[in-house]
């Protein structure tokens, strides 16, 4: 069995599909950056490091897709 949080990601992704949500990786990056800005005073250095790493992976994948003409 997979990680319970990944199962939640999958469930919410399914709901987004049903709702016709057209958000992109760029939208996710923007939302993450905005939230991190709002939460900056409450994030530990470790929290910020993990979230920056996640944002970097999203950014890199989005850039790769744009360069390949898939977005």
Tab-separated table of N, CA and C in Angstrom:
chain	number	residue	atom	x	y	z
A	1	UNK	N	0.840	-1.179	0.000
A	1	UNK	CA	0.000	0.000	0.000
A	1	UNK	C	0.883	1.240	0.000
A	2	UNK	N	0.468	2.262	-0.743
A	2	UNK	CA	1.239	3.489	-0.842
A	2	UNK	C	1.087	4.372	0.386
A	3	UNK	N	1.814	5.440	0.379
A	3	UNK	CA	1.781	6.409	1.468
A	3	UNK	C	0.402	7.075	1.510
A	4	UNK	N	-0.184	7.258	2.705
A	4	UNK	CA	-1.522	7.841	2.799
A	4	UNK	C	-1.615	9.260	2.230
A	5	UNK	N	-0.558	10.032	2.314
A	5	UNK	CA	-0.609	11.384	1.760
A	5	UNK	C	-0.640	11.325	0.236
A	6	UNK	N	0.089	10.390	-0.344
A	6	UNK	CA	0.048	10.228	-1.803
A	6	UNK	C	-1.350	9.810	-2.234
A	7	UNK	N	-1.997	8.968	-1.446
A	7	UNK	CA	-3.384	8.583	-1.741
A	7	UNK	C	-4.288	9.815	-1.719
A	8	UNK	N	-4.043	10.726	-0.800
A	8	UNK	CA	-4.827	11.972	-0.756
A	8	UNK	C	-4.552	12.824	-1.988
A	9	UNK	N	-3.276	12.909	-2.404
A	9	UNK	CA	-2.942	13.641	-3.630
A	9	UNK	C	-3.735	13.072	-4.805
A	10	UNK	N	-3.737	11.747	-4.906
A	10	UNK	CA	-4.439	11.083	-6.004
A	10	UNK	C	-5.933	11.378	-5.955
A	11	UNK	N	-6.514	11.322	-4.772
A	11	UNK	CA	-7.954	11.573	-4.630
A	11	UNK	C	-8.300	13.007	-5.022
A	12	UNK	N	-7.516	13.963	-4.563
A	12	UNK	CA	-7.789	15.360	-4.895
A	12	UNK	C	-7.547	15.609	-6.380
A	13	UNK	N	-6.538	14.976	-6.964
A	13	UNK	CA	-6.298	15.103	-8.408
A	13	UNK	C	-7.513	14.619	-9.189
A	14	UNK	N	-8.104	13.523	-8.739
A	14	UNK	CA	-9.318	13.024	-9.379
A	14	UNK	C	-10.454	14.024	-9.282
A	15	UNK	N	-10.615	14.648	-8.119
A	15	UNK	CA	-11.651	15.672	-7.953
A	15	UNK	C	-11.395	16.869	-8.859
A	16	UNK	N	-10.146	17.279	-8.971
A	16	UNK	CA	-9.815	18.389	-9.862
A	16	UNK	C	-10.186	18.061	-11.302
A	17	UNK	N	-9.933	16.824	-11.720
A	17	UNK	CA	-10.307	16.394	-13.072
A	17	UNK	C	-11.815	16.458	-13.264
A	18	UNK	N	-12.558	15.958	-12.287
A	18	UNK	CA	-14.027	15.967	-12.366
A	18	UNK	C	-14.543	17.404	-12.445
A	19	UNK	N	-13.897	18.305	-11.708
A	19	UNK	CA	-14.304	19.711	-11.693
A	19	UNK	C	-13.854	20.466	-12.945
A	20	UNK	N	-13.051	19.826	-13.768
A	20	UNK	CA	-12.558	20.473	-14.982
A	20	UNK	C	-11.457	21.491	-14.725
A	21	UNK	N	-10.768	21.352	-13.613
A	21	UNK	CA	-9.688	22.273	-13.269
A	21	UNK	C	-8.588	22.198	-14.321
A	22	UNK	N	-8.134	23.354	-14.780
A	22	UNK	CA	-7.115	23.411	-15.832
A	22	UNK	C	-5.789	23.968	-15.312
A	23	UNK	N	-5.585	23.929	-14.005
A	23	UNK	CA	-4.350	24.452	-13.417
A	23	UNK	C	-3.140	23.701	-13.955
A	24	UNK	N	-2.040	24.427	-14.070
A	24	UNK	CA	-0.801	23.876	-14.615
A	24	UNK	C	0.275	23.820	-13.531
A	25	UNK	N	1.428	23.279	-13.902
A	25	UNK	CA	2.570	23.298	-12.988
A	25	UNK	C	2.934	24.731	-12.604
A	26	UNK	N	2.838	25.651	-13.547
A	26	UNK	CA	3.132	27.052	-13.241
A	26	UNK	C	2.183	27.580	-12.169
A	27	UNK	N	0.909	27.201	-12.259
A	27	UNK	CA	-0.056	27.614	-11.240
A	27	UNK	C	0.317	27.037	-9.876
A	28	UNK	N	0.726	25.776	-9.857
A	28	UNK	CA	1.118	25.133	-8.598
A	28	UNK	C	2.344	25.823	-7.997
A	29	UNK	N	3.310	26.166	-8.838
A	29	UNK	CA	4.514	26.849	-8.366
A	29	UNK	C	4.147	28.215	-7.784
A	30	UNK	N	3.285	28.936	-8.476
A	30	UNK	CA	2.859	30.254	-8.009
A	30	UNK	C	2.125	30.153	-6.679
A	31	UNK	N	1.239	29.169	-6.551
A	31	UNK	CA	0.505	28.980	-5.287
A	31	UNK	C	1.448	28.607	-4.155
A	32	UNK	N	2.403	27.721	-4.436
A	32	UNK	CA	3.367	27.323	-3.414
A	32	UNK	C	4.193	28.523	-2.964
A	33	UNK	N	4.677	29.315	-3.926
A	33	UNK	CA	5.488	30.487	-3.592
A	33	UNK	C	4.679	31.495	-2.778
A	34	UNK	N	3.430	31.732	-3.172
A	34	UNK	CA	2.584	32.676	-2.440
A	34	UNK	C	2.337	32.189	-1.020
A	35	UNK	N	2.023	30.909	-0.875
A	35	UNK	CA	1.768	30.355	0.457
A	35	UNK	C	3.020	30.427	1.314
A	36	UNK	N	4.175	30.094	0.728
A	36	UNK	CA	5.424	30.154	1.489
A	36	UNK	C	5.714	31.583	1.943
A	37	UNK	N	5.391	32.548	1.102
A	37	UNK	CA	5.575	33.942	1.491
A	37	UNK	C	4.701	34.313	2.678
A	38	UNK	N	3.454	33.865	2.646
A	38	UNK	CA	2.534	34.149	3.752
A	38	UNK	C	2.926	33.425	5.033
A	39	UNK	N	3.464	32.223	4.891
A	39	UNK	CA	3.779	31.383	6.052
A	39	UNK	C	5.226	31.516	6.515
A	40	UNK	N	5.985	32.396	5.889
A	40	UNK	CA	7.429	32.470	6.142
A	40	UNK	C	7.779	32.591	7.626
A	41	UNK	N	6.995	33.352	8.364
A	41	UNK	CA	7.291	33.542	9.789
A	41	UNK	C	7.039	32.291	10.618
A	42	UNK	N	6.332	31.326	10.047
A	42	UNK	CA	5.961	30.115	10.786
A	42	UNK	C	6.723	28.874	10.323
A	43	UNK	N	7.494	29.006	9.256
A	43	UNK	CA	8.230	27.864	8.722
A	43	UNK	C	9.596	27.751	9.392
A	44	UNK	N	9.969	26.527	9.718
A	44	UNK	CA	11.329	26.308	10.205
A	44	UNK	C	12.272	26.312	9.002
A	45	UNK	N	13.544	26.381	9.271
A	45	UNK	CA	14.526	26.315	8.189
A	45	UNK	C	14.405	24.987	7.446
A	46	UNK	N	14.171	23.901	8.181
A	46	UNK	CA	13.989	22.586	7.545
A	46	UNK	C	12.739	22.567	6.674
A	47	UNK	N	11.630	23.157	7.174
A	47	UNK	CA	10.402	23.241	6.380
A	47	UNK	C	10.677	23.968	5.069
A	48	UNK	N	11.340	25.113	5.186
A	48	UNK	CA	11.621	25.917	4.000
A	48	UNK	C	12.512	25.162	3.016
A	49	UNK	N	13.499	24.452	3.519
A	49	UNK	CA	14.394	23.677	2.659
A	49	UNK	C	13.618	22.616	1.887
A	50	UNK	N	12.735	21.908	2.569
A	50	UNK	CA	11.930	20.870	1.909
A	50	UNK	C	11.013	21.496	0.865
A	51	UNK	N	10.324	22.575	1.231
A	51	UNK	CA	9.386	23.206	0.303
A	51	UNK	C	10.095	23.829	-0.896
A	52	UNK	N	11.261	24.427	-0.680
A	52	UNK	CA	12.044	24.970	-1.798
A	52	UNK	C	12.460	23.837	-2.732
A	53	UNK	N	12.839	22.698	-2.179
A	53	UNK	CA	13.192	21.541	-3.004
A	53	UNK	C	12.024	21.067	-3.846
A	54	UNK	N	10.839	21.039	-3.254
A	54	UNK	CA	9.633	20.645	-3.993
A	54	UNK	C	9.356	21.654	-5.103
A	55	UNK	N	9.429	22.937	-4.774
A	55	UNK	CA	9.219	23.972	-5.785
A	55	UNK	C	10.229	23.873	-6.917
A	56	UNK	N	11.475	23.579	-6.577
A	56	UNK	CA	12.516	23.441	-7.601
A	56	UNK	C	12.221	22.280	-8.542
A	57	UNK	N	11.757	21.165	-7.985
A	57	UNK	CA	11.403	20.020	-8.834
A	57	UNK	C	10.232	20.358	-9.749
A	58	UNK	N	9.223	21.030	-9.214
A	58	UNK	CA	8.086	21.448	-10.038
A	58	UNK	C	8.545	22.400	-11.139
A	59	UNK	N	9.388	23.355	-10.775
A	59	UNK	CA	9.890	24.323	-11.739
A	59	UNK	C	10.685	23.637	-12.843
A	60	UNK	N	11.585	22.752	-12.439
A	60	UNK	CA	12.421	22.046	-13.416
A	60	UNK	C	11.564	21.225	-14.376
A	61	UNK	N	10.557	20.501	-13.841
A	61	UNK	CA	9.702	19.694	-14.702
A	61	UNK	C	8.874	20.584	-15.622
A	62	UNK	N	8.372	21.693	-15.091
A	62	UNK	CA	7.609	22.623	-15.919
A	62	UNK	C	8.462	23.218	-17.023
A	63	UNK	N	9.692	23.603	-16.692
A	63	UNK	CA	10.604	24.152	-17.696
A	63	UNK	C	10.901	23.112	-18.765
A	64	UNK	N	11.169	21.891	-18.344
A	64	UNK	CA	11.453	20.813	-19.296
A	64	UNK	C	10.262	20.614	-20.240
A	65	UNK	N	9.059	20.612	-19.689
A	65	UNK	CA	7.867	20.429	-20.529
A	65	UNK	C	7.692	21.585	-21.506
A	66	UNK	N	7.942	22.807	-21.029
A	66	UNK	CA	7.825	23.961	-21.929
A	66	UNK	C	8.832	23.850	-23.064
A	67	UNK	N	10.062	23.475	-22.732
A	67	UNK	CA	11.097	23.355	-23.755
A	67	UNK	C	10.769	22.263	-24.762
A	68	UNK	N	10.055	21.248	-24.306
A	68	UNK	CA	9.656	20.157	-25.198
A	68	UNK	C	8.332	20.462	-25.891
A	69	UNK	N	7.747	21.629	-25.608
A	69	UNK	CA	6.501	22.028	-26.253
A	69	UNK	C	5.273	21.295	-25.768
A	70	UNK	N	5.318	20.774	-24.535
A	70	UNK	CA	4.183	20.003	-24.032
A	70	UNK	C	3.221	20.822	-23.184
A	71	UNK	N	3.536	22.069	-22.916
A	71	UNK	CA	2.621	22.899	-22.120
A	71	UNK	C	1.982	23.938	-22.989
